[in-house]
Every structure is written in structure tokens, then in C-alpha cells.
PDB file of N, CA and C in Angstrom:
ATOM      1  N   UNK A 935      17.739   4.016  -6.012  1.00  0.00           N
ATOM      2  CA  UNK A 935      16.934   2.936  -6.527  1.00  0.00           C
ATOM      3  C   UNK A 935      15.278   2.709  -5.544  1.00  0.00           C
ATOM      4  N   UNK A 936      14.315   2.635  -6.664  1.00  0.00           N
ATOM      5  CA  UNK A 936      13.018   2.882  -6.203  1.00  0.00           C
ATOM      6  C   UNK A 936      12.769   1.334  -6.155  1.00  0.00           C
ATOM      7  N   UNK A 937      11.918   1.015  -5.040  1.00  0.00           N
ATOM      8  CA  UNK A 937      11.072  -0.258  -4.709  1.00  0.00           C
ATOM      9  C   UNK A 937       9.427  -0.161  -4.857  1.00  0.00           C
ATOM     10  N   UNK A 938       9.094  -1.139  -4.998  1.00  0.00           N
ATOM     11  CA  UNK A 938       7.464  -1.006  -5.490  1.00  0.00           C
ATOM     12  C   UNK A 938       6.829  -1.645  -3.730  1.00  0.00           C
ATOM     13  N   UNK A 939       6.076  -1.001  -3.192  1.00  0.00           N
ATOM     14  CA  UNK A 939       5.388  -1.469  -1.982  1.00  0.00           C
ATOM     15  C   UNK A 939       4.166  -1.615  -2.088  1.00  0.00           C
ATOM     16  N   UNK A 940       3.446  -2.560  -1.450  1.00  0.00           N
ATOM     17  CA  UNK A 940       1.966  -2.631  -1.533  1.00  0.00           C
ATOM     18  C   UNK A 940       1.550  -2.474   0.141  1.00  0.00           C
ATOM     19  N   UNK A 941       0.755  -1.876   0.059  1.00  0.00           N
ATOM     20  CA  UNK A 941       0.207  -1.283   1.298  1.00  0.00           C
ATOM     21  C   UNK A 941      -1.234  -1.692   1.961  1.00  0.00           C
ATOM     22  N   UNK A 942      -1.340  -2.267   2.690  1.00  0.00           N
ATOM     23  CA  UNK A 942      -2.636  -2.621   3.203  1.00  0.00           C
ATOM     24  C   UNK A 942      -3.375  -1.899   4.388  1.00  0.00           C
ATOM     25  N   UNK A 943      -4.488  -1.365   3.916  1.00  0.00           N
ATOM     26  CA  UNK A 943      -4.966  -0.393   4.956  1.00  0.00           C
ATOM     27  C   UNK A 943      -6.444  -0.322   4.960  1.00  0.00           C
ATOM     28  N   UNK A 944      -7.277   0.134   6.181  1.00  0.00           N
ATOM     29  CA  UNK A 944      -8.257   0.346   6.281  1.00  0.00           C
ATOM     30  C   UNK A 944      -8.923   1.759   5.872  1.00  0.00           C
ATOM     31  N   UNK A 945      -9.488   1.960   5.356  1.00  0.00           N
ATOM     32  CA  UNK A 945      -9.779   3.597   4.925  1.00  0.00           C
ATOM     33  C   UNK A 945     -10.376   4.705   5.927  1.00  0.00           C
ATOM     34  N   UNK A 946     -10.521   3.959   7.318  1.00  0.00           N
ATOM     35  CA  UNK A 946     -10.726   4.940   8.148  1.00  0.00           C
ATOM     36  C   UNK A 946      -9.999   4.454   9.463  1.00  0.00           C
ATOM     37  N   UNK A 947      -9.382   5.505  10.124  1.00  0.00           N
ATOM     38  CA  UNK A 947      -9.157   4.911  11.757  1.00  0.00           C
ATOM     39  C   UNK A 947     -10.245   5.275  12.655  1.00  0.00           C
ATOM     40  N   UNK A 948     -11.142   5.724  12.204  1.00  0.00           N
ATOM     41  CA  UNK A 948     -12.568   5.787  13.450  1.00  0.00           C
ATOM     42  C   UNK A 948     -13.240   4.314  13.616  1.00  0.00           C
ATOM     43  N   UNK A 949     -13.336   3.588  12.673  1.00  0.00           N
ATOM     44  CA  UNK A 949     -13.942   2.212  12.858  1.00  0.00           C
ATOM     45  C   UNK A 949     -12.970   0.916  13.273  1.00  0.00           C
ATOM     46  N   UNK A 950     -13.240   0.331  13.955  1.00  0.00           N
ATOM     47  CA  UNK A 950     -12.437  -0.940  14.432  1.00  0.00           C
ATOM     48  C   UNK A 950     -12.120  -1.494  12.820  1.00  0.00           C
ATOM     49  N   UNK A 951     -10.959  -2.061  12.904  1.00  0.00           N
ATOM     50  CA  UNK A 951     -10.292  -2.908  11.650  1.00  0.00           C
ATOM     51  C   UNK A 951     -11.363  -4.286  11.343  1.00  0.00           C
ATOM     52  N   UNK A 952     -11.589  -4.498  10.211  1.00  0.00           N
ATOM     53  CA  UNK A 952     -12.356  -5.626   9.893  1.00  0.00           C
ATOM     54  C   UNK A 952     -11.612  -5.960   8.491  1.00  0.00           C
ATOM     55  N   UNK A 953     -11.167  -7.504   8.301  1.00  0.00           N
ATOM     56  CA  UNK A 953     -10.585  -8.018   7.435  1.00  0.00           C
ATOM     57  C   UNK A 953     -11.212  -7.674   5.987  1.00  0.00           C
ATOM     58  N   UNK A 954     -12.839  -7.687   5.909  1.00  0.00           N
ATOM     59  CA  UNK A 954     -13.338  -7.428   5.000  1.00  0.00           C
ATOM     60  C   UNK A 954     -13.010  -5.963   4.183  1.00  0.00           C
ATOM     61  N   UNK A 955     -13.019  -5.056   4.956  1.00  0.00           N
ATOM     62  CA  UNK A 955     -12.539  -3.813   4.741  1.00  0.00           C
ATOM     63  C   UNK A 955     -11.146  -3.243   4.269  1.00  0.00           C
ATOM     64  N   UNK A 956     -10.193  -4.205   4.213  1.00  0.00           N
ATOM     65  CA  UNK A 956      -8.842  -4.114   3.833  1.00  0.00           C
ATOM     66  C   UNK A 956      -8.835  -3.635   2.752  1.00  0.00           C
ATOM     67  N   UNK A 957      -8.004  -2.884   2.247  1.00  0.00           N
ATOM     68  CA  UNK A 957      -7.928  -2.506   0.952  1.00  0.00           C
ATOM     69  C   UNK A 957      -6.257  -2.417   0.718  1.00  0.00           C
ATOM     70  N   UNK A 958      -5.866  -2.399  -0.765  1.00  0.00           N
ATOM     71  CA  UNK A 958      -4.303  -2.528  -0.634  1.00  0.00           C
ATOM     72  C   UNK A 958      -4.295  -1.266  -1.815  1.00  0.00           C
ATOM     73  N   UNK A 959      -2.891  -0.767  -1.763  1.00  0.00           N
ATOM     74  CA  UNK A 959      -2.456   0.737  -2.758  1.00  0.00           C
ATOM     75  C   UNK A 959      -1.426   0.109  -2.915  1.00  0.00           C
ATOM     76  N   UNK A 960      -0.773   0.229  -4.027  1.00  0.00           N
ATOM     77  CA  UNK A 960       0.670   0.165  -4.917  1.00  0.00           C
ATOM     78  C   UNK A 960       1.342   1.362  -4.823  1.00  0.00           C
ATOM     79  N   UNK A 961       3.052   1.633  -4.705  1.00  0.00           N
ATOM     80  CA  UNK A 961       3.719   2.631  -4.906  1.00  0.00           C
ATOM     81  C   UNK A 961       4.915   2.413  -5.049  1.00  0.00           C
ATOM     82  N   UNK A 962       5.613   3.319  -5.242  1.00  0.00           N
ATOM     83  CA  UNK A 962       6.994   3.462  -5.162  1.00  0.00           C
ATOM     84  C   UNK A 962       7.638   4.319  -4.241  1.00  0.00           C
ATOM     85  N   UNK A 963       8.812   3.821  -3.465  1.00  0.00           N
ATOM     86  CA  UNK A 963       9.338   4.819  -2.597  1.00  0.00           C
ATOM     87  C   UNK A 963      10.814   4.246  -2.589  1.00  0.00           C
ATOM     88  N   UNK A 964      11.796   4.589  -2.036  1.00  0.00           N
ATOM     89  CA  UNK A 964      13.021   4.314  -2.017  1.00  0.00           C
ATOM     90  C   UNK A 964      13.079   3.117  -0.654  1.00  0.00           C
ATOM     91  N   UNK A 965      12.788   3.250   0.187  1.00  0.00           N
ATOM     92  CA  UNK A 965      12.631   2.524   1.153  1.00  0.00           C
ATOM     93  C   UNK A 965      11.270   2.467   2.289  1.00  0.00           C
ATOM     94  N   UNK A 966      11.104   1.465   3.384  1.00  0.00           N
ATOM     95  CA  UNK A 966       9.868   1.140   3.931  1.00  0.00           C
ATOM     96  C   UNK A 966       9.504   2.665   4.810  1.00  0.00           C
ATOM     97  N   UNK A 967      10.580   3.147   5.302  1.00  0.00           N
ATOM     98  CA  UNK A 967      10.647   4.384   6.111  1.00  0.00           C
ATOM     99  C   UNK A 967       9.927   5.505   5.384  1.00  0.00           C
ATOM    100  N   UNK A 968       9.968   5.688   4.078  1.00  0.00           N
ATOM    101  CA  UNK A 968       9.674   6.775   3.102  1.00  0.00           C
ATOM    102  C   UNK A 968       8.369   6.148   2.705  1.00  0.00           C
ATOM    103  N   UNK A 969       8.142   5.014   2.587  1.00  0.00           N
ATOM    104  CA  UNK A 969       6.762   4.322   2.022  1.00  0.00           C
ATOM    105  C   UNK A 969       5.671   4.851   3.039  1.00  0.00           C
ATOM    106  N   UNK A 970       6.089   4.470   4.150  1.00  0.00           N
ATOM    107  CA  UNK A 970       5.352   5.020   5.453  1.00  0.00           C
ATOM    108  C   UNK A 970       4.901   6.180   5.569  1.00  0.00           C
ATOM    109  N   UNK A 971       5.813   7.091   5.634  1.00  0.00           N
ATOM    110  CA  UNK A 971       5.787   8.769   5.540  1.00  0.00           C
ATOM    111  C   UNK A 971       4.754   9.286   4.497  1.00  0.00           C
ATOM    112  N   UNK A 972       4.981   8.624   3.094  1.00  0.00           N
ATOM    113  CA  UNK A 972       3.958   9.081   1.907  1.00  0.00           C
ATOM    114  C   UNK A 972       2.665   8.886   2.312  1.00  0.00           C
ATOM    115  N   UNK A 973       2.432   7.757   2.502  1.00  0.00           N
ATOM    116  CA  UNK A 973       0.999   7.181   2.830  1.00  0.00           C
ATOM    117  C   UNK A 973       0.307   8.097   4.010  1.00  0.00           C
ATOM    118  N   UNK A 974       0.882   8.090   5.060  1.00  0.00           N
ATOM    119  CA  UNK A 974       0.409   8.761   6.383  1.00  0.00           C
ATOM    120  C   UNK A 974       0.353  10.409   6.193  1.00  0.00           C
ATOM    121  N   UNK A 975       1.347  10.948   5.065  1.00  0.00           N
ATOM    122  CA  UNK A 975       1.050  12.474   4.460  1.00  0.00           C
ATOM    123  C   UNK A 975       0.086  12.566   3.761  1.00  0.00           C
ATOM    124  N   UNK A 976       0.030  11.781   2.471  1.00  0.00           N
ATOM    125  CA  UNK A 976      -1.121  11.745   1.630  1.00  0.00           C
ATOM    126  C   UNK A 976      -2.230  11.410   2.219  1.00  0.00           C
ATOM    127  N   UNK A 977      -2.369  10.595   2.839  1.00  0.00           N
ATOM    128  CA  UNK A 977      -3.909   9.697   3.537  1.00  0.00           C
ATOM    129  C   UNK A 977      -3.654   9.551   4.997  1.00  0.00           C
ATOM    130  N   UNK A 978      -3.944  10.733   5.657  1.00  0.00           N
ATOM    131  CA  UNK A 978      -3.895  10.744   7.083  1.00  0.00           C
ATOM    132  C   UNK A 978      -4.866   9.825   7.724  1.00  0.00           C
ATOM    133  N   UNK A 979      -5.913   9.652   7.115  1.00  0.00           N
ATOM    134  CA  UNK A 979      -7.124   9.095   7.377  1.00  0.00           C
ATOM    135  C   UNK A 979      -7.147   7.478   7.410  1.00  0.00           C
ATOM    136  N   UNK A 980      -6.215   7.081   6.974  1.00  0.00           N
ATOM    137  CA  UNK A 980      -6.184   5.569   6.402  1.00  0.00           C
ATOM    138  C   UNK A 980      -5.618   5.175   7.799  1.00  0.00           C
ATOM    139  N   UNK A 981      -5.582   3.881   8.322  1.00  0.00           N
ATOM    140  CA  UNK A 981      -5.177   2.990   9.160  1.00  0.00           C
ATOM    141  C   UNK A 981      -4.612   2.064   8.484  1.00  0.00           C
ATOM    142  N   UNK A 982      -3.154   2.297   8.460  1.00  0.00           N
ATOM    143  CA  UNK A 982      -2.143   1.479   7.890  1.00  0.00           C
ATOM    144  C   UNK A 982      -1.961   0.021   8.767  1.00  0.00           C
ATOM    145  N   UNK A 983      -2.226  -1.101   7.864  1.00  0.00           N
ATOM    146  CA  UNK A 983      -1.962  -2.247   8.628  1.00  0.00           C
ATOM    147  C   UNK A 983      -0.521  -2.824   8.229  1.00  0.00           C
ATOM    148  N   UNK A 984      -0.142  -2.976   7.344  1.00  0.00           N
ATOM    149  CA  UNK A 984       1.031  -3.435   6.869  1.00  0.00           C
ATOM    150  C   UNK A 984       1.651  -3.045   5.518  1.00  0.00           C
ATOM    151  N   UNK A 985       3.118  -2.698   5.508  1.00  0.00           N
ATOM    152  CA  UNK A 985       3.889  -2.422   4.355  1.00  0.00           C
ATOM    153  C   UNK A 985       4.783  -3.381   3.651  1.00  0.00           C
ATOM    154  N   UNK A 986       4.567  -3.949   2.400  1.00  0.00           N
ATOM    155  CA  UNK A 986       5.106  -4.983   1.993  1.00  0.00           C
ATOM    156  C   UNK A 986       6.013  -4.724   0.977  1.00  0.00           C
ATOM    157  N   UNK A 987       7.467  -4.899   0.831  1.00  0.00           N
ATOM    158  CA  UNK A 987       8.175  -4.674  -0.333  1.00  0.00           C
ATOM    159  C   UNK A 987       7.939  -5.793  -1.112  1.00  0.00           C
ATOM    160  N   UNK A 988       7.906  -5.420  -2.370  1.00  0.00           N
ATOM    161  CA  UNK A 988       7.601  -6.680  -3.119  1.00  0.00           C
ATOM    162  C   UNK A 988       8.708  -6.936  -4.269  1.00  0.00           C
ATOM    163  N   UNK A 989       9.590  -8.131  -4.223  1.00  0.00           N
ATOM    164  CA  UNK A 989      10.425  -8.345  -4.982  1.00  0.00           C
ATOM    165  C   UNK A 989      10.072  -8.500  -6.496  1.00  0.00           C
ATOM    166  N   UNK A 990      10.857  -8.815  -7.478  1.00  0.00           N
ATOM    167  CA  UNK A 990      10.319  -8.607  -8.873  1.00  0.00           C
ATOM    168  C   UNK A 990       9.402  -9.655  -9.093  1.00  0.00           C
ATOM    169  N   UNK A 991       9.457 -10.968  -8.640  1.00  0.00           N
ATOM    170  CA  UNK A 991       8.757 -12.005  -9.242  1.00  0.00           C
ATOM    171  C   UNK A 991       7.297 -11.639  -8.632  1.00  0.00           C
ATOM    172  N   UNK A 992       7.089 -11.191  -7.227  1.00  0.00           N
ATOM    173  CA  UNK A 992       5.884 -10.818  -6.713  1.00  0.00           C
ATOM    174  C   UNK A 992       5.326  -9.781  -7.223  1.00  0.00           C
ATOM    175  N   UNK A 993       6.226  -8.894  -7.693  1.00  0.00           N
ATOM    176  CA  UNK A 993       5.469  -7.288  -8.216  1.00  0.00           C
ATOM    177  C   UNK A 993       5.207  -7.849  -9.551  1.00  0.00           C
ATOM    178  N   UNK A 994       5.752  -8.945 -10.627  1.00  0.00           N
ATOM    179  CA  UNK A 994       5.034  -9.453 -12.004  1.00  0.00           C
ATOM    180  C   UNK A 994       3.715 -10.197 -11.687  1.00  0.00           C
ATOM    181  N   UNK A 995       3.374 -10.870 -10.435  1.00  0.00           N
ATOM    182  CA  UNK A 995       2.465 -11.502 -10.305  1.00  0.00           C
ATOM    183  C   UNK A 995       1.363 -10.595 -10.042  1.00  0.00           C
ATOM    184  N   UNK A 996       1.665  -9.568  -9.535  1.00  0.00           N
ATOM    185  CA  UNK A 996       0.829  -8.625  -9.006  1.00  0.00           C
ATOM    186  C   UNK A 996      -0.073  -7.861  -9.977  1.00  0.00           C
ATOM    187  N   UNK A 997       1.037  -7.441 -10.850  1.00  0.00           N
ATOM    188  CA  UNK A 997       0.765  -6.612 -11.933  1.00  0.00           C
ATOM    189  C   UNK A 997      -0.489  -7.351 -12.906  1.00  0.00           C
ATOM    190  N   UNK A 998      -0.451  -8.599 -12.862  1.00  0.00           N
ATOM    191  CA  UNK A 998      -1.404  -9.214 -13.522  1.00  0.00           C
ATOM    192  C   UNK A 998      -2.968  -9.375 -13.046  1.00  0.00           C
ATOM    193  N   UNK A 999      -3.028  -8.642 -11.840  1.00  0.00           N
ATOM    194  CA  UNK A 999      -4.480  -8.492 -11.185  1.00  0.00           C
ATOM    195  C   UNK A 999      -4.921  -7.608 -11.960  1.00  0.00           C
ATOM    196  N   UNK A1000      -6.098  -7.568 -12.260  1.00  0.00           N
ATOM    197  CA  UNK A1000      -7.221  -6.157 -12.660  1.00  0.00           C
ATOM    198  C   UNK A1000      -6.811  -5.187 -11.914  1.00  0.00           C
ATOM    199  N   UNK A1001      -6.756  -5.153 -10.455  1.00  0.00           N
ATOM    200  CA  UNK A1001      -6.778  -4.397  -9.559  1.00  0.00           C
ATOM    201  C   UNK A1001      -5.245  -3.546  -9.373  1.00  0.00           C
ATOM    202  N   UNK A1002      -4.505  -4.230 -10.101  1.00  0.00           N
ATOM    203  CA  UNK A1002      -3.076  -3.467  -9.767  1.00  0.00           C
ATOM    204  C   UNK A1002      -3.090  -1.958 -10.517  1.00  0.00           C
ATOM    205  N   UNK A1003      -2.849  -1.055  -9.745  1.00  0.00           N
ATOM    206  CA  UNK A1003      -2.769   0.552 -10.249  1.00  0.00           C
ATOM    207  C   UNK A1003      -1.806   0.910  -9.148  1.00  0.00           C
ATOM    208  N   UNK A1004      -0.491   1.648  -9.889  1.00  0.00           N
ATOM    209  CA  UNK A1004       0.517   2.122  -9.098  1.00  0.00           C
ATOM    210  C   UNK A1004       0.210   3.613  -9.007  1.00  0.00           C
ATOM    211  N   UNK A1005       0.006   3.534  -7.411  1.00  0.00           N
ATOM    212  CA  UNK A1005      -0.052   5.347  -7.005  1.00  0.00           C
ATOM    213  C   UNK A1005       0.823   6.437  -7.255  1.00  0.00           C
ATOM    214  N   UNK A1006       0.667   7.213  -7.908  1.00  0.00           N
ATOM    215  CA  UNK A1006       1.511   8.387  -7.566  1.00  0.00           C
ATOM    216  C   UNK A1006       1.247   9.508  -6.822  1.00  0.00           C
ATOM    217  N   UNK A1007       2.369   9.978  -6.339  1.00  0.00           N
ATOM    218  CA  UNK A1007       2.265  10.907  -5.479  1.00  0.00           C
ATOM    219  C   UNK A1007       2.816  12.203  -5.973  1.00  0.00           C
TER     220      UNK A1007
END
């Protein structure tokens, strides 16, 4: 069973993290370990801040955002 994860990240590991530069990405994985592995494998330049598993209610809320886009690997 796949879960949807929301990943907060900085686009570069080379600069100091700033909240204003935090981006989010959504994708599906079987667990948080796989989610982190997918991000680190496909986007090694990203500085991952936090990975959040979304429950159904939160996912439905996130889907209402114009910025919601499920990333496919």
C-alpha cells in the first residue's frame, strides 16, 4: 500500500537553509525510508528538511492547493 508524502526541502545543499527558500514536493512511497531514498537518489542536490506522511484528510486538504502536484519517479 502506497502512502503520499510531503517533502520539505531546500533546492541546494550549498547555501544556508532559509525558510523563504523551502519548497515542497509530493509523491507516493511505501514508507518514510523509501520516501527518503527516492528523494536522495533522484535529487541529490536537495537538502531535505522534513518528510511528512499525509493521512487522508490532510491529503484531501493539500489537493485543494494550486501548488499540489504529485511527482512521479
